[in-house]
CSV table of C-alpha atoms in Angstrom, one decimal:
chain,number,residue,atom,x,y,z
D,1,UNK,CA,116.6,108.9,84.9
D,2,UNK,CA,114.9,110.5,81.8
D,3,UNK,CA,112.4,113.5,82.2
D,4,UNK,CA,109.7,111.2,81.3
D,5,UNK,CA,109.8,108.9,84.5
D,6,UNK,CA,111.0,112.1,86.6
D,7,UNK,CA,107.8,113.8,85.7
D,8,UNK,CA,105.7,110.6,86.8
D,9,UNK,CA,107.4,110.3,90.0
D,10,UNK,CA,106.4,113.9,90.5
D,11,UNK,CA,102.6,113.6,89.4
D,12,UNK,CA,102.8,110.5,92.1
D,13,UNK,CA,104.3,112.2,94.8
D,14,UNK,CA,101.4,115.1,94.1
D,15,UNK,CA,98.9,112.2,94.4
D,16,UNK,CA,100.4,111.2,97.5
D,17,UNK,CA,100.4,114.5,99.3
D,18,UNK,CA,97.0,115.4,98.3
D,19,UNK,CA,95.8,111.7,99.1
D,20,UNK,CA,97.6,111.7,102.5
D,21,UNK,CA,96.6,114.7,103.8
D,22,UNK,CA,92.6,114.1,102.8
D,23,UNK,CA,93.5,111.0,104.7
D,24,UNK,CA,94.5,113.2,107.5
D,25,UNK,CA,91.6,115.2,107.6
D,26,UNK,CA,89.1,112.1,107.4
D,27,UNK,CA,91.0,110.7,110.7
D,28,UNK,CA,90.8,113.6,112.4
D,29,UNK,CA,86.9,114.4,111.7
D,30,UNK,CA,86.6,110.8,113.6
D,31,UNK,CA,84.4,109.2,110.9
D,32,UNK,CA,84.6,105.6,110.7
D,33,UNK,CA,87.1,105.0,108.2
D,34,UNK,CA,87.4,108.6,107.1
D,35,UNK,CA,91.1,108.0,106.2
D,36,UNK,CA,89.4,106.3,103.1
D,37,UNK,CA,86.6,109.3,102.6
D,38,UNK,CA,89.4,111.4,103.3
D,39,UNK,CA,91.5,110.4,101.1
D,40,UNK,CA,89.2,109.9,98.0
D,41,UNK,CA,87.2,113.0,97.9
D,42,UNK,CA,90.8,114.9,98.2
D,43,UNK,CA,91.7,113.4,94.9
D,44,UNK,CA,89.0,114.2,93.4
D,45,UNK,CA,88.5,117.8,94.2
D,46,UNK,CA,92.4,117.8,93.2
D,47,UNK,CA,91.5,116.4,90.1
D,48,UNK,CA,88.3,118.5,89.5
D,49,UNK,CA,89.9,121.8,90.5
D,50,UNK,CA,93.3,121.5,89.0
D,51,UNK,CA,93.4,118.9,86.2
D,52,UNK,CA,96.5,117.3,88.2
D,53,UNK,CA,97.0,113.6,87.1
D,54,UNK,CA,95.3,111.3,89.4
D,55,UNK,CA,96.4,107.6,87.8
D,56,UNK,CA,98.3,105.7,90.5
D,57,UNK,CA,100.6,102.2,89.4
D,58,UNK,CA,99.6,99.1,90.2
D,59,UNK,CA,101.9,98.7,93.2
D,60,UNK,CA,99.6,100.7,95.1
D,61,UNK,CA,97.2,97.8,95.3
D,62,UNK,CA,99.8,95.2,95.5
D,63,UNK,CA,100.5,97.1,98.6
D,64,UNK,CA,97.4,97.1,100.1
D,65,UNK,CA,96.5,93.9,99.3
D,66,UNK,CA,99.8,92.7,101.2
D,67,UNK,CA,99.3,95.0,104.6
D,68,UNK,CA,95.2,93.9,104.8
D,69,UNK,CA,96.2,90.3,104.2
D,70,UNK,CA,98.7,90.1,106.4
D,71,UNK,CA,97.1,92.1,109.0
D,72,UNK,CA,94.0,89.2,109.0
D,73,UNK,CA,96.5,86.2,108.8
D,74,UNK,CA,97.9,87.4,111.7
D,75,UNK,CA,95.4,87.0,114.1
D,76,UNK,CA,94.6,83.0,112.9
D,77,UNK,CA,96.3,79.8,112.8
D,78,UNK,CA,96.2,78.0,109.3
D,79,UNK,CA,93.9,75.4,110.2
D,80,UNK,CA,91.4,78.0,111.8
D,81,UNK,CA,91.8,79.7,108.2
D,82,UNK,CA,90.9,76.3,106.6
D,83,UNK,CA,87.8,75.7,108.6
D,84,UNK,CA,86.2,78.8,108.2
D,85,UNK,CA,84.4,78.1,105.6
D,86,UNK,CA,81.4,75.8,105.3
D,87,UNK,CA,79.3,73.9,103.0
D,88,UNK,CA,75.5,76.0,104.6
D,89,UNK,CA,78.0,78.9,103.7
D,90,UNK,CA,78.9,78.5,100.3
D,91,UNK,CA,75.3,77.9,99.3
D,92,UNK,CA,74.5,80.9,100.9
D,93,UNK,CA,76.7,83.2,99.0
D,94,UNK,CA,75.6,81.4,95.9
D,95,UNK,CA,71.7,82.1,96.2
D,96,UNK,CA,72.7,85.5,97.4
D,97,UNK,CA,74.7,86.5,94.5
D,98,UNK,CA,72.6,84.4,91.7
D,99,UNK,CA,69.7,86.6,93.3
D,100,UNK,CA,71.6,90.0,93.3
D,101,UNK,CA,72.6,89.6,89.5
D,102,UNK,CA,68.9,88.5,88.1
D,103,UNK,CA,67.5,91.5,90.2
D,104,UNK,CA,70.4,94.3,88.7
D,105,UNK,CA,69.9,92.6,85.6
D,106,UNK,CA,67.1,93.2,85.0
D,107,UNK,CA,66.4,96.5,86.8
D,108,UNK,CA,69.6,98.1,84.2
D,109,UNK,CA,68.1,97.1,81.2
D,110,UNK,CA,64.5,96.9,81.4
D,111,UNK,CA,64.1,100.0,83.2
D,112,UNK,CA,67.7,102.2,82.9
D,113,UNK,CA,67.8,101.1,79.3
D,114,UNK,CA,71.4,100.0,79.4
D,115,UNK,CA,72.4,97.6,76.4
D,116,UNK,CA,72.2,94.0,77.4
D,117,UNK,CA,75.7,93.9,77.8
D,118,UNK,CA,75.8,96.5,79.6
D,119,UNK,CA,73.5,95.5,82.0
D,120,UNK,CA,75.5,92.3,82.5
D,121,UNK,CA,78.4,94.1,83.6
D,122,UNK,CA,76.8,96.5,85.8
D,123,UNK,CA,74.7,93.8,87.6
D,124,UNK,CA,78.2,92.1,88.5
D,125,UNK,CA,78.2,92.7,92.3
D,126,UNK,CA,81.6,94.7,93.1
D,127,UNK,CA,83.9,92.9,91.0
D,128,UNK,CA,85.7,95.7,88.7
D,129,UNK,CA,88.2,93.3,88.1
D,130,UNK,CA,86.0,90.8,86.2
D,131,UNK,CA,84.2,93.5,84.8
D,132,UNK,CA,88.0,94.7,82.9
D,133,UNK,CA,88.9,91.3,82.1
D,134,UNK,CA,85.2,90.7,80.1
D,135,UNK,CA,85.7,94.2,78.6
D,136,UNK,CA,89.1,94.4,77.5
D,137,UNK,CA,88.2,91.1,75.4
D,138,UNK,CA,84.8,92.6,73.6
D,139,UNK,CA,84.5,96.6,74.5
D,140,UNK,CA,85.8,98.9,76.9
D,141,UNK,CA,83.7,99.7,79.9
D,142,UNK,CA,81.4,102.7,79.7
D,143,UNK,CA,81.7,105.6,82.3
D,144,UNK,CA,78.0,104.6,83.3
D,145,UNK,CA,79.6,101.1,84.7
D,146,UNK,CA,82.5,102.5,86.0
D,147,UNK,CA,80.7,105.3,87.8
D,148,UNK,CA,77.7,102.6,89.3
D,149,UNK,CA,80.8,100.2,90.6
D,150,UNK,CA,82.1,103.9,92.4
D,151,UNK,CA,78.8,104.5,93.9
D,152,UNK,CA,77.9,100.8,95.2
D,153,UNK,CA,81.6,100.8,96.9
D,154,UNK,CA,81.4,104.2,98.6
D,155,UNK,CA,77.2,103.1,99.6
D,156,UNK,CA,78.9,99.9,101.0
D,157,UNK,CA,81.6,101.1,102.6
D,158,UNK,CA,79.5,103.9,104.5
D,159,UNK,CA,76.8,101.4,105.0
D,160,UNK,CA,79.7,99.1,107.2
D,161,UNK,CA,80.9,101.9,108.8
D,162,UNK,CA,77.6,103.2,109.8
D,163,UNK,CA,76.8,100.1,111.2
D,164,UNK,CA,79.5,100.0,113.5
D,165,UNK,CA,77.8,102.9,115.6
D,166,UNK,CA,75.2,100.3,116.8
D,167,UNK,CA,77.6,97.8,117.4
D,168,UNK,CA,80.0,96.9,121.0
D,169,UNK,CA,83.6,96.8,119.6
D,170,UNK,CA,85.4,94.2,120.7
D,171,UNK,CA,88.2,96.0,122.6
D,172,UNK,CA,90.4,93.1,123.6
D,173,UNK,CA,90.4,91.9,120.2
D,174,UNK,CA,91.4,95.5,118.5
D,175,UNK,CA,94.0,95.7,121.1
D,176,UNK,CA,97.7,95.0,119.5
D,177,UNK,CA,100.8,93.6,121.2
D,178,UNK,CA,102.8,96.4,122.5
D,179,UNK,CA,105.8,95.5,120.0
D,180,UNK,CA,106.2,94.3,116.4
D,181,UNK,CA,108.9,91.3,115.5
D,182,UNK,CA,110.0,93.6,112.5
D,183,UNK,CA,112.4,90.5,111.3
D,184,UNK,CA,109.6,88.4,111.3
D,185,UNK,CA,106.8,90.8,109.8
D,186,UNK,CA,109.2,91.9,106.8
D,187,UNK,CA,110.1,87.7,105.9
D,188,UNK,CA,106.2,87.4,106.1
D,189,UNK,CA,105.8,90.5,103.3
D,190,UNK,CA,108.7,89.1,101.2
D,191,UNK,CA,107.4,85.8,101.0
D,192,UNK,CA,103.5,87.3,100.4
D,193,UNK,CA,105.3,89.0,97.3
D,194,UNK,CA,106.5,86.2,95.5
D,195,UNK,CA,103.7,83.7,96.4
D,196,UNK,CA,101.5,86.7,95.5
D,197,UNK,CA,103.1,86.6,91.3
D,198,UNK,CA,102.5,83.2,91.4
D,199,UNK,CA,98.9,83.5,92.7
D,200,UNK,CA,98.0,86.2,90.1
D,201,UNK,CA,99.4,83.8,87.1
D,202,UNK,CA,96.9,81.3,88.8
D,203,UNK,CA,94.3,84.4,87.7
D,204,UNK,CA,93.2,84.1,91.8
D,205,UNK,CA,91.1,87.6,92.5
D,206,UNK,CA,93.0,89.6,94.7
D,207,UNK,CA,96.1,87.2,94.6
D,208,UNK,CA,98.5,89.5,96.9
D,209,UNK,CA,96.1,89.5,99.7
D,210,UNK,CA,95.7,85.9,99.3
D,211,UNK,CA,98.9,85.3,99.6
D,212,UNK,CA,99.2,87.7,102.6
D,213,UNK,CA,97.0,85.7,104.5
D,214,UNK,CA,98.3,82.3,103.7
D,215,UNK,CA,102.0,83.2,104.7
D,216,UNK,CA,100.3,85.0,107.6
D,217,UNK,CA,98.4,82.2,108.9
D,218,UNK,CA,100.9,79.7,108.2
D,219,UNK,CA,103.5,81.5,110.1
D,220,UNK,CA,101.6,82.2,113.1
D,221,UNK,CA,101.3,78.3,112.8
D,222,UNK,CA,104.5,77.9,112.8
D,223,UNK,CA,106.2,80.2,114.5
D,224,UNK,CA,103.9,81.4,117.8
D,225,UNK,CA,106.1,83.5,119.7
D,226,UNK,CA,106.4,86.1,116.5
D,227,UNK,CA,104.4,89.3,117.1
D,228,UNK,CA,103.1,89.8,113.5
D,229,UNK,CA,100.2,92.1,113.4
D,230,UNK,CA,100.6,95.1,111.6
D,231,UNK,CA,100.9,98.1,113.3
D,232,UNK,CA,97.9,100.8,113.5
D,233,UNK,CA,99.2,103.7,111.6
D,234,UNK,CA,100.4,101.3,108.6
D,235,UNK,CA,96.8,99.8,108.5
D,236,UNK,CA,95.9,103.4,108.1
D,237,UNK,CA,98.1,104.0,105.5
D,238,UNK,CA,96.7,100.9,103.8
D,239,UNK,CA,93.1,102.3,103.8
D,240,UNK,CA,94.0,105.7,102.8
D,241,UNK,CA,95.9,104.5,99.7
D,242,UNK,CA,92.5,102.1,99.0
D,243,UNK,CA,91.2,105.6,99.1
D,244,UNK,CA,93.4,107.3,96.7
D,245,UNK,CA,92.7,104.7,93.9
D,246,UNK,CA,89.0,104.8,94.4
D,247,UNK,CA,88.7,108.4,94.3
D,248,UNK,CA,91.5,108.3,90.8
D,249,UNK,CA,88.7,106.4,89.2
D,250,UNK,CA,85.9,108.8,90.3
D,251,UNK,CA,88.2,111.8,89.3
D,252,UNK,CA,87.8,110.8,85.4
D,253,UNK,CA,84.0,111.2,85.8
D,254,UNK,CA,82.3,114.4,85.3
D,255,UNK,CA,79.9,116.0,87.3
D,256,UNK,CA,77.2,115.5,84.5
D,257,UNK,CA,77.7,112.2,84.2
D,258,UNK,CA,77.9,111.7,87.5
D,259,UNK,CA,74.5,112.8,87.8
D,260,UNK,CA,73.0,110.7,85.6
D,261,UNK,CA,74.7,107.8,86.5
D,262,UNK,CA,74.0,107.9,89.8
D,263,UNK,CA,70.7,107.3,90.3
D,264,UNK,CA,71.2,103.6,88.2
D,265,UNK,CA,74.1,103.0,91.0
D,266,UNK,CA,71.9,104.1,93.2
D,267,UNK,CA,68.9,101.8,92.6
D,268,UNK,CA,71.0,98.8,92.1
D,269,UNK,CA,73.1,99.7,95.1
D,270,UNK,CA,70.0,99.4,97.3
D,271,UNK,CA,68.2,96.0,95.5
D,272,UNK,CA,71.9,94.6,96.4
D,273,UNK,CA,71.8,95.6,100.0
D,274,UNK,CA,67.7,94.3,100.7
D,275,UNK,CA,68.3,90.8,98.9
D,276,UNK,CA,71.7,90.5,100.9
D,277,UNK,CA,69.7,91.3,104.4
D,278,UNK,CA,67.2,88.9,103.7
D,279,UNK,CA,69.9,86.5,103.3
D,280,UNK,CA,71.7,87.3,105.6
D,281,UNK,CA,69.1,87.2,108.1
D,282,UNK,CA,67.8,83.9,107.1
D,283,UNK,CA,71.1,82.2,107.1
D,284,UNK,CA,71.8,83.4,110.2
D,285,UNK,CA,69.3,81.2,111.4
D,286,UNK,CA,70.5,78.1,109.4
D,287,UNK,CA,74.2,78.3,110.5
D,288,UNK,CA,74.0,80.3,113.6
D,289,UNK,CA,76.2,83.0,112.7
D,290,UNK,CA,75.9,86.5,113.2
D,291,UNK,CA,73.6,88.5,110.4
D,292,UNK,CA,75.8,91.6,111.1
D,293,UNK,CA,78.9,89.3,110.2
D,294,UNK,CA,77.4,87.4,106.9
D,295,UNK,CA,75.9,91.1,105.9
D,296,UNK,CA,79.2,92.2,106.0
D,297,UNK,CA,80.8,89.1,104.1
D,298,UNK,CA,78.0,88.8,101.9
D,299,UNK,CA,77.8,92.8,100.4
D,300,UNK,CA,78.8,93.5,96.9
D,301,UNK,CA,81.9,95.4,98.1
D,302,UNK,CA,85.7,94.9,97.0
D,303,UNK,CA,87.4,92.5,98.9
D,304,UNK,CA,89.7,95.1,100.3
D,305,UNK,CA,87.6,97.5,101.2
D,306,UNK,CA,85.2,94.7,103.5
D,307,UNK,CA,87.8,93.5,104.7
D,308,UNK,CA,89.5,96.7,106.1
D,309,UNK,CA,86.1,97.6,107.2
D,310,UNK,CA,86.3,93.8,109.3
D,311,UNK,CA,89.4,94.0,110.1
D,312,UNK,CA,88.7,97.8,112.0
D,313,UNK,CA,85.4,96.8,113.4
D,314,UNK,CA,86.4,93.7,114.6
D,315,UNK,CA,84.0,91.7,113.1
D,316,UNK,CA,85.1,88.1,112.1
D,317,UNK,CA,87.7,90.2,109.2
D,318,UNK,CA,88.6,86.2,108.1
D,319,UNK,CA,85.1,85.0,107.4
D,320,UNK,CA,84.7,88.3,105.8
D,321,UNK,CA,88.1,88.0,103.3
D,322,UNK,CA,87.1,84.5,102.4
D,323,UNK,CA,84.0,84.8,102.1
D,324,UNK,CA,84.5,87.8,99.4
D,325,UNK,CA,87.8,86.0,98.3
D,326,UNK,CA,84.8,82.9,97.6
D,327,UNK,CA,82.5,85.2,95.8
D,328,UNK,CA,85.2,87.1,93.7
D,329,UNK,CA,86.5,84.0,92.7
D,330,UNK,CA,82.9,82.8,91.2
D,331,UNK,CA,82.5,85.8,89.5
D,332,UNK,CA,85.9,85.5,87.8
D,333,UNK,CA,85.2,82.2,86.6
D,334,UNK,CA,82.2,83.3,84.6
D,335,UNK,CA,83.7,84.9,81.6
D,336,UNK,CA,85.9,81.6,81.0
D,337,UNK,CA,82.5,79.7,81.5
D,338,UNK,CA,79.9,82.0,79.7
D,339,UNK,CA,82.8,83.4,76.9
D,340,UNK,CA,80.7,82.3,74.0
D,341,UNK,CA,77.3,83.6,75.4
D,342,UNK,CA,78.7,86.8,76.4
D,343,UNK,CA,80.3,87.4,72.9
D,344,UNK,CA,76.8,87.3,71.8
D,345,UNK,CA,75.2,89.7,73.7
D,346,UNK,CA,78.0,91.8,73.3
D,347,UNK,CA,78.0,91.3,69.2
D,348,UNK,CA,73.8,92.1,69.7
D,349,UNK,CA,74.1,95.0,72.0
């Protein structure tokens, strides 16, 4: 082992104590989902404090992706997991998220001044991952987009968690089976793994978790008796990790910037939010589904992070993954479909 790849073992281990113990904190203070608080603002006040190296590798995500995936699989059947959703849903999400991109739009540009292409990536709702692949092929992301992605997620993720304090929690549901079938639960990750490499060649939006819940489902299809939900302190673990590389992004802002980006994050933040509760509350009506459940689902939030926050408060966590799963997947297909007229804006801004 050269001193190179020692000395990045040590700057993750570093990462992980500091994100762990946050973590710690954040579960102890009894917020909801203050493991992911937790863990977030302890790497960044690492960061800000003592310059340590905050950059985590990818498998952090591929991890997460596999435990939150798996952990919703496992409470459905495969056909339940094709039926959820529907055709009153999927126009739904589509006039909600047509609606939240004109209003950031335009709210960014005519009246942050952002750049035109600028504004285009800001007004993407919570997809960072789209925003990176439309950026690495005409201009690297500004810290002003980076920084109003940060701000929307934390907004949304408190937002979720808030909610839950007017909410009854579904107790029987949170319960878990007394034991784990380890054999079962560790052929389940395996095979999430490698379905999960083929899934991200496919260029699916969070293909590990996809894959997580496909092998889940399927298996609990197919093999009933095998207790495969994921036990509570590795869910946990899960969320504080989701915390760690939220807060290594928000590390590499400064607080000046921070500042001034805020109040764009801010703004857009909240137009996101009152377009998806009118939706939300009219589609409720349509379908006859819970609003709480399609605000939830329908949020410009990662797909991990809503669905953690689903998966905890026992609210529908499938409808939720798919639904963002549904969403991400529109909003990845848009640079392949608009490439020409975003090279444009991007050559004008």
């Amino acid at each position: 082992m050269n001193g190179g790849t020692l000395a990045s073992y040590r700057a993750l281990l570093k990462s992980a104590g500091v994100a762990l113990t946050g973590a710690a904190l954040g579960l102890l203070s009894g917020i909801p989902l203050g493991e992911l608080f937790g863990a977030a603002l302890a790497v960044v006040i690492a960061r800000q404090t003592t310059g340590m190296p905050t950059n985590l590798p990818g498998w952090v995500l591929t991890a997460v992706q596999l435990i939150l995936g798996v952990s919703v699989g496992a409470v459905v059947k495969f056909e339940q997991l094709v039926t959820t959703m529907t055709w009153p849903a999927v126009v739904g999400l589509g006039l909600c998220l047509t609606c939240q991109m004109a209003i950031n739009y335009w709210w960014l540009h005519a009246k942050e001044g952002w750049t035109p292409f600028e504004s285009l990536l800001g007004a993407v709702p919570g997809a960072m991952a789209a925003i990176l692949m439309v950026s690495e092929t005409h201009a690297k992301p500004s810290a002003k987009i980076v920084f109003s992605h940060s701000v929307r997620f934390f907004i949304l993720v408190a937002v979720a968690a808030v909610i839950s304090w007017w909410l009854p929690i579904d107790s029987a549901a949170a319960q878990a089976p007394s034991a784990v079938f380890w054999p079962g639960l560790l052929a389940v990750l395996i095979a999430s793994l490698l379905l999960g490499k083929l899934v991200e060649r496919l260029g699916f939006p969070a293909p590990y978790m996809v894959a997580a819940l496909l092998c889940a489902a399927v298996s609990n299809s197919l093999f009933p008796d095998w207790v495969l939900h994921v036990p509570a302190m590795m869910l946990i673990l899960a969320t504080a990790m989701l915390g760690a590389l939220i807060g290594s992004r928000l590390a590499q802002t400064t607080l000046r910037e921070a500042i001034r980006y805020a109040r764009a994050g801010l703004i857009v933040t909240l137009f996101g939010l009152l377009v998806t509760v009118i939706f939300a509350w009219v589609w409720s009506h349509l379908i006859g589904s819970s609003p709480v459940v399609l605000l939830l689902a329908w949020v410009p939030g990662s797909v991990e992070a809503m669905t953690a926050v689903a998966l905890l408060l026992g609210l529908e966590p499938v409808f939720v993954m798919v639904n963002h799963i549904v969403r991400l997947l529109i909003l990845h297909a848009l640079p392949v479909v608009l490439k020409s007229q975003l090279a444009r804006v991007a050559n004008h801004s």
